[in-house]
DNA sequence: TAAGTTGTTCGGGG
DNA sequence: CCCCCGAACAACTT
């Protein structure tokens, strides 16, 4: 579930609960005092990259699904329930994820313009941050949540393939024109991912990630663990140009 | 079956 | 104080 588009999808699914009051709280997060959510009314649902927030008047619940987290709406399953909210009309259950409570205003903690799926996504800001890490590999840069909040390993592979950039390219050596192309593709890919997710085939948009053959050349794709992030990366040696 | 994975946080060492 | 690294955690698939 965990890349940004999946969280935007979840936000859409949770939006009908806005305005409803919590009538029961469950979950294995005693230290978090989640019980204090009882009787509070959901005021908003927000996302920031791979994080989702269920907002109340003076408190927000931050949920990050990490690698293995999951959720069920209006149903439940066996497993580590971290947070379960029963509302007037339905219930929301989160499993195996990070749950925390935030009492500060979210606007003071989060810069929404870093989220690639947010209307306020700021390319200039991203461009300047890339200048600070010109020695990094582009595959690492794309996974940097302080620059491209929401991009995960699947999007990373797909973005680089579409942009025709080799994952081991150095940020500072990638032509500015190509960087601009990445910015367009980041947004397009994210929303394409969202579209496929809504159709029930979240992996439908994948061309190279976890694939065998290059869709253009029909040759074997390369698969390497790269960069300081040490994430598996699939790419085509022919399609994707190395800038270094 | 054991290995791999859509991700992040923590502590220690340099 | 920063960066880097490895460990830890989690649930499901192949």
Coordinates of C-alpha atoms (C1' of nucleotides) in Angstrom, one line a residue:
Chain A
X1 CA 0.0 0.0 0.0
X2 CA 2.6 2.5 1.1
X3 CA 3.4 4.9 -1.8
X4 CA 1.9 8.3 -1.9
X5 CA -0.9 7.5 -4.4
X6 CA -2.2 4.7 -2.2
X7 CA -2.5 7.2 0.6
X8 CA -4.4 9.7 -1.6
X9 CA -6.8 6.8 -2.5
X10 CA -7.2 6.0 1.2
X11 CA -8.0 9.6 1.9
X12 CA -10.8 9.5 -0.6
X13 CA -12.2 6.3 1.0
X14 CA -12.1 7.9 4.5
X15 CA -13.5 11.2 3.5
X16 CA -17.2 10.1 4.0
X17 CA -16.3 9.7 7.7
X18 CA -15.6 13.4 8.0
X19 CA -18.1 14.9 10.5
X20 CA -18.7 11.6 12.2
X21 CA -18.1 11.0 15.9
X22 CA -15.8 8.3 17.3
X23 CA -18.0 6.0 19.4
X24 CA -15.4 3.3 20.1
X25 CA -11.6 3.1 20.1
X26 CA -9.7 -0.2 19.9
X27 CA -6.1 -1.1 19.2
X28 CA -2.8 -2.1 20.6
X29 CA -1.4 1.4 21.1
X30 CA -1.9 1.9 24.8
X31 CA 1.0 4.3 25.2
X32 CA -0.5 6.6 22.7
X33 CA -3.6 7.2 24.7
X34 CA -5.7 6.7 21.7
X35 CA -8.7 6.4 24.0
X36 CA -8.8 10.1 24.1
X37 CA -10.2 10.1 20.6
X38 CA -13.4 8.8 22.0
X39 CA -16.4 11.1 21.3
X40 CA -14.3 13.4 19.1
X41 CA -15.6 14.3 15.6
X42 CA -13.4 13.8 12.5
X43 CA -12.8 17.2 11.0
X44 CA -10.6 16.3 8.1
X45 CA -8.4 13.7 6.4
X46 CA -5.0 14.8 5.0
X47 CA -2.1 13.2 3.4
X48 CA 1.6 14.1 3.2
X49 CA 3.6 11.7 1.1
X50 CA 3.2 8.3 2.5
X51 CA 1.6 9.6 5.7
X52 CA -2.1 10.0 6.3
X53 CA -3.8 12.1 9.0
X54 CA -7.1 11.7 10.6
X55 CA -7.8 15.1 12.0
X56 CA -9.9 16.2 15.0
X57 CA -10.5 19.6 16.5
X58 CA -7.3 19.8 18.5
X59 CA -5.5 16.6 17.7
X60 CA -4.5 14.5 14.7
X61 CA -3.7 10.9 14.3
X62 CA -0.7 10.2 12.0
X63 CA -0.6 6.8 10.4
X64 CA 2.3 5.4 8.3
X65 CA 1.7 2.0 6.8
X66 CA 5.5 1.4 6.4
X67 CA 6.2 -1.7 4.4
X68 CA 3.6 -4.1 5.7
X69 CA 0.8 -2.0 7.1
X70 CA -2.8 -2.5 6.0
X71 CA -6.3 -1.3 6.7
X72 CA -9.9 -2.4 6.4
X73 CA -12.9 -0.2 6.1
X74 CA -16.1 -1.6 7.6
X75 CA -14.6 -4.9 8.2
X76 CA -11.9 -6.5 10.3
X77 CA -9.4 -9.3 10.4
X78 CA -7.1 -11.2 12.7
X79 CA -3.8 -9.5 13.1
X80 CA -2.2 -6.7 15.0
X81 CA -4.8 -4.1 15.3
X82 CA -3.0 -0.8 16.0
X83 CA -5.9 1.5 15.7
X84 CA -9.6 0.8 15.2
X85 CA -12.1 3.6 15.2
X86 CA -15.8 2.9 15.3
X87 CA -17.9 5.7 13.9
X88 CA -21.5 6.4 13.7
X89 CA -21.7 4.8 10.3
X90 CA -18.9 2.3 10.0
X91 CA -15.5 1.5 11.2
X92 CA -11.8 2.0 10.2
X93 CA -9.2 -0.6 11.2
X94 CA -5.4 -0.2 10.8
X95 CA -3.0 -3.1 11.2
X96 CA 0.8 -3.4 11.6
X97 CA 1.5 0.3 11.0
X98 CA 2.9 3.3 12.9
X99 CA 0.3 5.3 14.8
X100 CA 1.0 8.5 16.7
X101 CA -0.9 11.4 18.0
X102 CA -0.1 15.0 17.1
X103 CA -1.3 17.9 19.1
X104 CA 0.5 20.6 17.3
X105 CA -1.1 22.2 14.2
X106 CA 0.0 20.1 11.1
X107 CA 0.7 23.2 9.2
X108 CA 3.5 24.0 11.6
X109 CA 5.1 20.6 11.2
X110 CA 4.6 19.8 7.5
X111 CA 5.6 21.7 4.4
X112 CA 2.8 20.6 2.0
X113 CA 4.6 21.9 -1.0
X114 CA 7.1 19.0 -0.8
X115 CA 4.3 16.4 -1.4
X116 CA 4.4 15.6 -5.1
X117 CA 0.6 14.9 -5.2
X118 CA -0.3 18.1 -3.4
X119 CA -1.6 21.1 -5.5
X120 CA 1.1 23.1 -3.8
X121 CA 3.9 20.9 -5.0
X122 CA 6.8 23.3 -5.5
X123 CA 9.3 22.4 -8.3
X124 CA 11.6 25.3 -7.6
X125 CA 12.0 24.1 -4.1
X126 CA 12.8 20.6 -5.3
X127 CA 15.2 21.9 -7.8
X128 CA 17.1 23.9 -5.2
X129 CA 17.3 20.9 -2.9
X130 CA 18.7 18.8 -5.7
X131 CA 21.5 21.3 -6.1
X132 CA 22.5 20.5 -2.5
X133 CA 22.9 16.8 -3.2
X134 CA 24.5 17.0 -6.7
X135 CA 26.9 14.1 -5.8
X136 CA 24.1 11.7 -4.9
X137 CA 22.7 9.1 -7.2
X138 CA 19.4 10.1 -8.9
X139 CA 17.8 6.8 -7.6
X140 CA 18.6 8.0 -4.0
X141 CA 17.4 11.5 -4.6
X142 CA 14.0 10.3 -5.9
X143 CA 13.4 8.4 -2.7
X144 CA 14.3 11.4 -0.5
X145 CA 11.1 12.2 1.3
X146 CA 12.3 15.7 2.0
X147 CA 12.4 16.4 -1.7
X148 CA 9.8 14.0 -3.3
X149 CA 7.4 13.1 -0.5
X150 CA 5.3 10.2 -1.6
X151 CA 7.7 8.6 -4.1
X152 CA 8.5 5.0 -3.2
X153 CA 10.5 2.2 -4.8
X154 CA 8.0 1.4 -7.5
X155 CA 7.5 4.9 -8.6
X156 CA 11.2 5.5 -8.6
X157 CA 11.9 2.7 -11.1
X158 CA 9.0 3.7 -13.3
X159 CA 10.0 7.4 -13.3
X160 CA 13.5 6.8 -14.3
X161 CA 12.5 4.5 -17.1
X162 CA 10.1 7.0 -18.5
X163 CA 12.6 9.8 -18.1
X164 CA 15.2 7.6 -19.8
X165 CA 17.7 8.2 -17.0
X166 CA 20.0 5.6 -15.7
X167 CA 19.5 5.2 -11.9
X168 CA 23.2 5.5 -11.2
X169 CA 23.4 8.9 -12.8
X170 CA 24.7 11.7 -10.6
X171 CA 22.1 14.4 -9.8
X172 CA 24.5 17.2 -10.7
X173 CA 25.3 15.7 -14.1
X174 CA 21.7 15.2 -15.2
X175 CA 20.8 18.0 -17.7
X176 CA 18.4 20.6 -16.4
X177 CA 16.0 19.7 -19.1
X178 CA 15.9 16.2 -17.9
X179 CA 15.4 17.3 -14.3
X180 CA 12.4 19.3 -15.5
X181 CA 11.1 16.2 -17.3
X182 CA 11.4 14.2 -14.1
X183 CA 9.3 16.8 -12.3
X184 CA 6.5 16.4 -14.9
X185 CA 6.8 12.6 -14.8
X186 CA 6.7 12.4 -11.0
X187 CA 3.3 14.1 -10.9
X188 CA 1.9 12.2 -14.0
X189 CA 3.1 8.8 -12.7
X190 CA 1.7 9.4 -9.2
X191 CA -1.7 10.1 -10.6
X192 CA -1.5 7.2 -13.0
X193 CA -0.7 5.0 -10.1
X194 CA -3.7 6.4 -8.3
X195 CA -5.9 5.6 -11.3
X196 CA -4.7 2.0 -11.5
X197 CA -5.1 1.7 -7.7
X198 CA -8.7 2.8 -8.0
X199 CA -9.3 0.2 -10.7
X200 CA -8.1 -2.5 -8.3
X201 CA -4.9 -3.2 -10.2
X202 CA -2.3 -1.1 -8.3
X203 CA 0.6 -2.8 -10.2
X204 CA -1.0 -2.2 -13.6
X205 CA 1.2 0.8 -14.4
X206 CA 4.5 -1.0 -13.9
X207 CA 6.7 -1.3 -16.9
X208 CA 10.0 -2.2 -15.3
X209 CA 9.7 -2.6 -11.6
X210 CA 9.8 -6.3 -10.8
X211 CA 9.5 -7.0 -14.5
X212 CA 11.8 -9.2 -16.6
X213 CA 12.0 -7.6 -20.0
X214 CA 12.3 -4.1 -21.3
X215 CA 9.0 -3.2 -22.9
X216 CA 10.8 -1.3 -25.7
X217 CA 13.7 -3.6 -26.5
X218 CA 12.4 -6.9 -25.2
X219 CA 15.8 -7.6 -23.6
X220 CA 16.5 -8.6 -20.0
X221 CA 16.2 -5.7 -17.6
X222 CA 19.0 -5.0 -15.1
X223 CA 18.3 -5.5 -11.4
X224 CA 20.6 -4.0 -8.9
X225 CA 20.6 -2.9 -5.3
X226 CA 21.8 0.6 -5.5
X227 CA 22.9 3.7 -3.6
X228 CA 22.9 4.6 0.0
X229 CA 19.2 3.7 0.2
X230 CA 20.2 0.2 -1.0
X231 CA 16.9 -0.4 -2.7
X232 CA 16.4 -2.9 -5.5
X233 CA 16.3 -1.0 -8.8
X234 CA 15.1 -2.4 -12.2
X235 CA 16.1 -0.6 -15.3
X236 CA 17.1 -0.9 -19.0
X237 CA 20.7 -0.4 -19.8
X238 CA 19.9 0.6 -23.4
X239 CA 16.9 2.9 -22.8
X240 CA 18.3 4.7 -19.8
X241 CA 21.2 7.1 -20.2
X242 CA 23.9 7.3 -17.7
X243 CA 25.0 10.9 -16.8
X244 CA 28.2 10.9 -14.8
Chain B
dT1 C1' 11.0 -22.9 2.8
dA2 C1' 13.6 -19.3 3.3
dA3 C1' 14.2 -15.1 1.0
dG4 C1' 12.4 -10.9 -0.5
dT5 C1' 9.7 -6.6 0.0
dT6 C1' 5.8 -0.9 -1.8
dG7 C1' 9.6 1.9 4.5
dT8 C1' 11.3 4.2 8.4
dT9 C1' 13.5 4.9 13.0
dC10 C1' 17.0 4.1 16.2
dG11 C1' 21.6 3.9 18.3
dG12 C1' 26.6 3.6 17.8
dG13 C1' 30.8 4.9 15.7
dG14 C1' 33.6 8.0 13.2
Chain C
dC1 C1' 26.4 18.1 15.1
dC2 C1' 26.4 15.4 10.9
dC3 C1' 26.7 11.3 8.1
dC4 C1' 26.8 6.5 7.5
dC5 C1' 25.7 2.0 8.7
dG6 C1' 23.4 -2.0 10.5
dA7 C1' 19.7 -3.7 13.1
dA8 C1' 15.1 -3.9 14.1
dC9 C1' 10.3 -4.2 13.0
dA10 C1' 6.3 -5.9 10.3
dA11 C1' 3.0 -9.5 7.2
dC12 C1' 2.5 -11.6 3.2
dT13 C1' 4.2 -13.8 -1.3
dT14 C1' 6.8 -17.0 -4.1

